Amino acid sequence: MAIPQLPNVDGLLVTADNPARADLLGIGMDHARCAALHNYLIHNAWISEGRPPAALHGNNINTYFTTHGGAAEALRPRLHPSLAAFLDDARLPPDGLERAPFFFWANEFTSPGEFFAEPEADLFDEPADSLVCLYSTNIGQGGSSGGGLFYHQGIHRAAVFMHMDDHDFALPVQAHLELWHPLETVLSNWIELIRLGKITASPREAAPLFVGEKIGPWEWHPYSEAQVNSCVHAWDRLCNAIESRMPPSPSTPANPPEPEPEPLLAPPALDAASIPSPSFARAFLSRARRPHFRSIAPGLLLPPASAASFTASQPFTHLPHPPQVVPPVCIFPAANSDLQADVTGWLNPFHEAFREPPAPSRVPAGVYTESVDRSVLDTAEEGFRLLLPYGLHGDSARKSDGSGVSAGSATELFQHGYKPFGGDYYRPQRLERLLDHWCGLVVRGVWDVGPRGVEGEVERFREADGAARWRDYVISPTW
């Protein structure tokens, strides 16, 4: 949602061309940049509820120290100067009015009594006063005894813990440095979610768009139009990388006319297969172009174009399910239709509506879109599951957070695990990220390209279980 009268922070957002501060150990937090991004989120929540922007200016602005007084001032000697400067500049809404939660995953600054995460520091042998719970969480148990945005004063980096179990993934810090990020990176990530439309803010009394629960003014969307567009762009990058490496066909003229692009699936095929409208799967399949090859990854094909064949490749879309539940869609089936994935019990990653009869216990291998209940928080229609016809040993195969895939799992490859920017472990990786990762494997020559597209069989994904190539099958951590 575009909200007027927001401050311009474009030059402060962390991007590839505008990275976070690199010299953290020498100087500490980039407190001015972080405070400006914090204040942007405060401003966003405030005016989304129809409150006047002018109320956030002048002498009635609160900070952590003015709000908590002597209890907060007593913490100053234990704070790095850059963290104290951030708390001096980061605004809080005026007194006397109900405060909106700071963000979807963060409620507010923790109180002085819960500010230092001493139990966690002791448990994981972190130095005294190094670990603080900067923001309490909106979901689960908040404060330093549970979740929140934790900031480490030794390395000046932050990570979000939604639950107690998250501590085991991200602590001790030195063993998991790749999961800790400068605070400006975390705040930029949150602002990017707003700009994508994945999270929006509206008056808290307004009904949520997807009949789910709102957290104050903040609403999480199953997917957004911007995500569909960015996924289609990732698809184009992958297709272009493959097509540019395909050997020329002897029968192809030197400069053939460019045919009119066709979508992966036409509306009649999507209708025949009962692909929900609207849905992320339908939007992607109808907007992504059908390229000039068949194999998009080792042993995985484009979806069949005919309505009958595409419908026959869908084991879930015709099954009964609640109206707010979106079924999984097989978008890239295995070339060998006899290869099937076991989805019994804990091996099934999909919504519970597709785990019991009449749902099948074995389904064709391939890439499926995520099934979600749109009324539940932290869903991801833009997600995917790669279903392999074999279980991985888990000896070397890793998730984004560095943890191993479960031994015997056929559905965890390329998935997140713990999410340092916020969210539960079960939310799947985005399809956009998979397509860009596969593009990198093609560009780097890890995967070979032949006249029909990417060469190889589904067995190729077993490389994730080997010491030599497992890193090629890990997507770096993000939201």
XYZ file of C-alpha atoms in Angstrom:
479
model
C 0.000 0.000 0.000
C 1.389 3.408 -0.972
C 1.115 5.727 2.022
C 1.503 9.496 1.428
C 3.753 11.789 3.396
C 6.335 9.166 4.273
C 9.933 10.304 4.606
C 12.241 9.421 1.737
C 14.687 6.717 2.838
C 15.626 5.425 -0.623
C 19.236 6.458 -0.160
C 19.443 4.702 3.210
C 18.089 1.270 2.278
C 20.646 -1.513 2.111
C 21.048 -2.751 -1.463
C 23.798 -4.355 -3.508
C 24.870 -0.875 -4.616
C 24.384 0.679 -1.179
C 25.664 -1.930 1.293
C 25.583 -1.843 5.063
C 28.494 -0.478 7.033
C 31.478 -2.838 6.769
C 33.665 -1.575 9.642
C 31.280 -2.606 12.416
C 33.933 -3.848 14.808
C 35.784 -0.562 14.732
C 32.908 1.916 14.942
C 29.788 -0.001 15.851
C 26.254 0.427 14.587
C 25.537 2.943 11.846
C 23.192 4.588 14.347
C 21.982 7.514 12.207
C 21.056 5.248 9.312
C 19.348 2.721 11.584
C 17.401 5.426 13.431
C 16.137 6.880 10.148
C 14.914 3.448 9.002
C 13.331 2.790 12.413
C 11.583 6.160 12.262
C 10.279 5.358 8.774
C 8.542 2.242 10.117
C 7.117 4.210 13.060
C 5.851 6.834 10.607
C 4.358 4.178 8.317
C 2.325 2.512 11.080
C 1.245 5.881 12.490
C -0.243 7.429 9.361
C -1.648 4.116 8.069
C -4.177 4.445 10.873
C -5.193 7.897 9.729
C -3.204 9.827 12.313
C -1.697 13.207 11.374
C 1.987 13.132 10.373
C 2.526 16.442 12.154
C 2.044 14.691 15.492
C 5.351 12.908 14.914
C 7.275 16.167 14.861
C 7.987 18.840 17.411
C 8.524 18.548 21.143
C 6.155 15.672 21.837
C 8.407 12.986 20.405
C 9.506 10.231 22.744
C 12.661 8.145 22.706
C 13.679 5.115 24.687
C 15.350 7.264 27.333
C 12.582 9.835 27.686
C 9.972 7.072 27.916
C 11.712 4.880 30.490
C 13.537 7.624 32.371
C 15.981 6.638 35.099
C 15.645 2.893 34.460
C 16.843 3.395 30.889
C 19.542 5.893 31.842
C 20.923 3.338 34.261
C 21.665 1.093 31.257
C 23.841 3.667 29.453
C 27.169 2.601 30.983
C 26.514 -0.948 29.690
C 25.667 0.170 26.149
C 28.070 0.637 23.271
C 28.042 4.365 22.379
C 26.581 3.645 18.939
C 23.669 1.669 20.406
C 23.008 4.438 22.929
C 23.076 7.001 20.088
C 20.539 4.914 18.170
C 18.212 4.828 21.191
C 18.609 8.608 21.526
C 17.505 9.162 17.902
C 14.924 6.403 17.383
C 11.441 7.833 17.905
C 8.437 6.441 19.709
C 4.860 7.680 19.147
C 3.492 10.425 21.417
C 2.193 9.596 24.887
C -1.502 9.203 25.569
C -2.327 7.293 22.377
C -2.478 3.569 21.742
C 0.741 2.618 20.041
C 0.699 0.438 16.960
C 3.128 -2.474 16.952
C 6.403 -1.322 15.458
C 6.245 -3.927 12.695
C 4.664 -7.262 11.876
C 7.386 -9.182 13.745
C 8.380 -6.558 16.321
C 6.164 -5.013 18.968
C 8.308 -2.307 20.585
C 11.605 -1.702 22.327
C 11.914 -4.045 25.281
C 11.686 -2.550 28.746
C 14.902 -1.839 30.688
C 14.338 -4.885 32.882
C 14.308 -7.221 29.859
C 16.803 -5.350 27.693
C 19.861 -7.485 28.390
C 19.442 -11.120 27.338
C 21.482 -12.479 30.220
C 20.038 -16.024 30.243
C 20.874 -16.509 26.555
C 24.332 -14.971 26.944
C 25.097 -17.318 29.848
C 23.667 -20.386 28.115
C 25.696 -19.862 24.949
C 28.856 -18.471 26.615
C 28.521 -15.024 25.071
C 30.360 -12.189 26.891
C 28.557 -10.324 29.634
C 26.305 -7.518 28.343
C 26.971 -8.549 24.745
C 23.469 -9.706 23.892
C 20.429 -7.439 24.090
C 16.806 -8.005 23.086
C 16.264 -4.735 21.255
C 12.651 -5.309 20.134
C 10.156 -7.721 21.634
C 8.225 -9.894 19.213
C 4.515 -9.826 18.373
C 4.327 -13.571 17.833
C 4.924 -16.150 20.516
C 6.580 -15.292 23.809
C 8.198 -11.861 23.763
C 11.009 -10.306 25.742
C 14.472 -11.632 26.415
C 13.012 -14.883 27.775
C 11.602 -15.750 24.353
C 11.538 -14.054 20.965
C 12.508 -10.692 19.597
C 15.119 -8.890 17.571
C 18.416 -9.582 19.319
C 21.424 -7.300 18.906
C 24.981 -8.349 19.706
C 27.155 -5.500 20.974
C 30.356 -7.415 20.269
C 29.847 -7.825 16.516
C 27.142 -5.140 16.104
C 24.798 -7.408 14.213
C 21.195 -8.470 14.696
C 18.982 -11.518 14.202
C 15.293 -12.175 14.822
C 14.236 -14.993 17.141
C 10.569 -15.919 16.895
C 10.773 -18.812 19.359
C 13.129 -20.239 21.960
C 14.249 -22.906 19.473
C 15.696 -20.214 17.209
C 18.476 -19.619 19.726
C 19.890 -23.032 18.880
C 20.164 -22.101 15.193
C 21.846 -18.699 15.616
C 23.832 -18.943 18.849
C 26.671 -18.980 19.689
C 27.287 -16.059 17.360
C 30.772 -16.925 16.128
C 29.553 -20.295 14.865
C 26.721 -18.685 12.869
C 28.020 -15.299 11.713
C 26.313 -15.634 8.319
C 22.928 -15.462 10.067
C 23.648 -12.160 11.841
C 23.294 -8.908 9.912
C 23.795 -5.192 10.537
C 20.628 -3.685 11.969
C 20.191 -1.477 8.892
C 20.054 -4.653 6.768
C 17.240 -6.106 8.891
C 15.252 -2.860 8.876
C 15.781 -2.444 5.118
C 14.510 -5.978 4.620
C 11.348 -5.152 6.543
C 10.765 -1.989 4.518
C 11.269 -3.985 1.317
C 8.488 -6.364 2.432
C 6.177 -3.354 2.693
C 7.161 -2.055 -0.720
C 6.625 -5.514 -2.217
C 3.129 -5.592 -0.746
C 3.891 -8.770 1.174
C 3.144 -6.822 4.357
C 0.786 -3.843 4.365
C -0.492 -1.439 7.004
C -4.076 -0.214 7.328
C -6.340 0.970 10.163
C -6.382 -1.802 12.743
C -10.184 -1.877 12.795
C -10.289 -2.503 9.017
C -10.981 -6.126 8.117
C -7.951 -8.018 6.776
C -8.001 -8.652 3.045
C -7.489 -12.402 3.413
C -9.764 -12.958 6.462
C -6.725 -13.705 8.571
C -5.442 -12.085 11.746
C -3.883 -8.635 11.696
C -1.233 -7.533 14.161
C -2.295 -3.995 14.923
C -2.296 -2.305 11.501
C 0.039 -4.890 9.950
C -1.243 -7.587 7.617
C 0.756 -10.386 6.024
C -0.396 -11.314 2.509
C -0.190 -14.813 0.994
C 1.499 -13.194 -2.017
C 1.623 -9.870 -3.846
C 1.528 -8.736 -7.462
C 5.069 -7.425 -7.127
C 6.200 -10.918 -6.138
C 4.575 -12.414 -9.210
C 6.372 -9.877 -11.392
C 9.752 -10.426 -9.756
C 9.341 -14.199 -10.079
C 8.542 -13.829 -13.787
C 11.701 -11.725 -14.179
C 13.714 -14.467 -12.457
C 12.150 -16.979 -14.854
C 13.235 -14.847 -17.816
C 16.797 -14.704 -16.490
C 16.928 -18.488 -16.157
C 15.402 -19.103 -19.591
C 17.756 -16.602 -21.243
C 20.762 -18.246 -19.583
C 19.716 -21.677 -20.866
C 18.746 -20.528 -24.374
C 22.014 -18.621 -24.856
C 23.965 -21.827 -24.138
C 21.960 -24.206 -26.305
C 23.808 -25.454 -29.400
C 22.376 -24.110 -32.665
C 20.143 -26.500 -34.544
C 21.349 -27.337 -38.104
C 17.846 -26.727 -39.414
C 17.475 -23.334 -37.788
C 18.015 -20.314 -40.106
C 20.696 -17.823 -39.119
C 18.227 -15.080 -38.153
C 14.881 -16.721 -37.528
C 11.878 -14.458 -36.924
C 11.074 -14.114 -33.244
C 7.766 -15.898 -32.587
C 5.096 -14.317 -30.458
C 5.767 -15.487 -26.879
C 3.265 -17.911 -25.397
C 2.621 -18.390 -21.675
C 3.617 -21.558 -19.899
C -0.080 -22.355 -19.551
C -3.132 -20.888 -21.259
C -6.281 -20.139 -19.215
C -8.221 -23.193 -20.511
C -5.491 -25.524 -19.218
C -5.429 -23.757 -15.848
C -9.204 -23.966 -15.631
C -9.232 -27.653 -16.526
C -6.712 -28.393 -13.772
C -8.704 -26.376 -11.198
C -5.904 -23.910 -10.514
C -7.466 -21.312 -8.170
C -8.130 -17.822 -9.468
C -6.616 -15.660 -8.180
C -3.523 -17.445 -6.929
C 0.227 -17.116 -7.200
C 0.524 -20.350 -9.194
C -2.050 -19.232 -11.740
C -0.539 -15.762 -12.098
C 2.978 -17.119 -12.600
C 2.027 -19.882 -15.041
C -0.087 -17.519 -17.157
C 2.526 -14.718 -17.310
C 5.815 -16.616 -17.596
C 6.767 -17.295 -21.203
C 7.165 -20.788 -22.630
C 10.840 -21.028 -23.690
C 12.479 -22.866 -26.597
C 13.521 -25.954 -24.636
C 11.973 -28.697 -22.522
C 14.228 -29.306 -19.527
C 14.460 -26.549 -16.908
C 16.715 -28.484 -14.490
C 18.254 -31.967 -14.379
C 15.408 -34.406 -14.965
C 12.701 -31.719 -14.613
C 10.523 -30.499 -17.485
C 8.331 -27.548 -18.317
C 4.682 -28.166 -17.462
C 2.809 -29.836 -20.339
C 0.985 -27.272 -22.464
C -2.152 -29.248 -23.248
C -5.067 -29.023 -20.840
C -5.461 -32.807 -20.627
C -1.787 -33.508 -19.937
C -1.409 -30.684 -17.444
C -4.527 -31.789 -15.578
C -3.264 -35.369 -15.482
C -0.011 -34.168 -13.876
C -1.828 -32.635 -10.883
C -2.340 -34.996 -7.917
C -3.821 -32.404 -5.538
C -5.820 -29.677 -7.297
C -9.032 -31.717 -7.663
C -9.057 -32.938 -4.066
C -11.613 -31.475 -1.635
C -10.241 -28.689 0.561
C -11.514 -25.672 2.517
C -12.160 -22.572 0.379
C -9.366 -20.530 1.986
C -6.808 -23.292 1.328
C -4.791 -23.172 -1.899
C -3.693 -26.601 -3.216
C -0.138 -27.399 -4.338
C 0.419 -27.274 -8.093
C 3.042 -29.367 -9.884
C 4.779 -26.830 -12.133
C 7.958 -28.682 -13.153
C 7.309 -32.450 -13.304
C 10.003 -35.107 -13.478
C 10.825 -36.212 -17.023
C 10.311 -39.804 -15.924
C 6.693 -39.945 -14.788
C 7.363 -43.226 -12.965
C 9.569 -41.422 -10.432
C 7.465 -40.732 -7.368
C 8.047 -38.986 -4.053
C 6.919 -40.399 -0.725
C 4.597 -37.918 1.034
C 3.393 -40.068 3.901
C 3.388 -38.717 7.451
C 6.109 -36.191 8.282
C 7.454 -36.411 4.728
C 4.424 -34.472 3.453
C 5.200 -30.711 3.461
C 1.732 -29.610 2.374
C -1.359 -28.370 4.170
C -3.148 -30.948 6.313
C -6.015 -31.066 3.787
C -3.612 -32.936 1.491
C -2.124 -35.376 4.004
C -4.934 -37.846 4.560
C -7.001 -39.975 2.138
C -8.185 -39.300 -0.506
C -4.798 -37.554 -0.884
C -2.216 -39.954 -2.349
C 0.751 -41.200 -0.319
C 3.060 -41.084 -3.344
C 3.013 -38.384 -6.018
C 5.070 -37.624 -9.137
C 8.448 -36.055 -8.350
C 8.961 -32.437 -9.337
C 8.631 -28.846 -8.168
C 5.310 -27.951 -6.549
C 3.992 -24.599 -5.440
C 3.204 -24.233 -1.759
C -0.230 -25.038 -0.360
C -1.379 -22.433 2.147
C -4.283 -21.530 4.357
C -4.754 -17.867 3.500
C -6.259 -17.116 6.914
C -3.025 -18.059 8.713
C -0.058 -15.785 9.437
C 3.322 -16.157 7.724
C 2.086 -17.997 4.629
C 3.866 -18.023 1.289
C 1.949 -18.874 -1.867
C 5.086 -17.784 -3.691
C 6.919 -20.687 -2.075
C 7.858 -24.070 -3.538
C 8.728 -27.619 -2.557
C 11.060 -29.803 -4.600
C 9.806 -33.376 -4.177
C 12.541 -35.893 -4.922
C 11.955 -39.592 -5.666
C 14.486 -40.494 -2.966
C 15.344 -39.383 0.528
C 18.606 -37.576 1.216
C 20.953 -38.994 3.822
C 21.470 -35.586 5.407
C 25.234 -36.148 5.634
C 26.127 -32.998 3.687
C 22.873 -31.523 2.338
C 22.147 -28.214 4.039
C 19.380 -25.646 4.362
C 19.985 -21.908 4.081
C 20.663 -21.597 7.806
C 23.457 -24.179 7.614
C 21.526 -26.929 9.386
C 21.326 -30.331 7.750
C 18.238 -31.598 5.997
C 16.416 -34.294 7.943
C 17.747 -37.765 7.204
C 15.369 -39.450 4.787
C 13.661 -36.208 3.738
C 12.747 -35.840 0.080
C 11.281 -32.329 0.379
C 13.759 -30.093 2.251
C 16.347 -29.365 -0.435
C 16.789 -25.610 -1.158
C 14.646 -24.663 1.854
C 15.236 -21.965 4.500
C 15.365 -23.435 7.965
C 15.746 -20.658 10.563
C 15.034 -17.183 9.185
C 17.241 -14.421 10.653
C 14.933 -11.658 9.356
C 11.808 -13.081 11.001
C 9.274 -15.827 10.405
C 8.745 -19.454 11.307
C 10.971 -22.262 10.083
C 8.132 -23.975 8.198
C 7.551 -21.125 5.711
C 8.989 -22.298 2.376
C 11.644 -20.737 0.214
C 10.395 -18.449 -2.574
C 10.170 -19.796 -6.125
C 11.940 -16.641 -7.315
C 14.975 -17.568 -5.246
C 15.038 -21.096 -6.674
C 14.913 -19.832 -10.257
C 17.719 -17.351 -9.639
C 19.778 -20.047 -7.920
C 19.314 -22.421 -10.826
C 20.291 -19.598 -13.182
C 23.555 -19.276 -11.258
C 24.218 -23.012 -11.645
C 23.735 -22.705 -15.408
C 25.857 -19.557 -15.738
C 28.699 -21.046 -13.668
C 28.652 -24.235 -15.722
C 27.705 -26.454 -12.794
C 24.801 -27.701 -14.920
C 25.364 -28.465 -18.596
C 23.017 -27.284 -21.336
C 22.191 -29.303 -24.456
C 19.712 -29.080 -27.347
C 16.737 -29.833 -25.066
C 17.757 -27.570 -22.205
C 19.477 -28.464 -18.952
C 20.954 -31.944 -19.163
C 21.005 -34.728 -16.587
C 18.552 -36.735 -14.537
C 16.840 -36.124 -11.204
C 19.612 -38.217 -9.666
C 21.817 -35.148 -10.146
C 20.264 -33.583 -7.047
C 21.972 -36.278 -4.957
C 25.070 -34.090 -5.286
C 23.603 -32.125 -2.394
C 24.463 -35.106 -0.194
C 28.114 -35.187 -1.238
C 31.059 -33.401 0.321
C 32.253 -32.054 -3.044
C 29.169 -30.252 -4.357
C 26.708 -29.649 -1.495
C 27.267 -25.884 -1.566
C 25.782 -25.759 -5.066
C 22.467 -26.851 -3.583
C 22.104 -24.262 -0.812
C 20.304 -20.938 -1.271
C 21.871 -18.206 0.858
C 19.759 -17.017 3.818
C 17.206 -14.291 3.283
C 13.598 -13.628 4.269
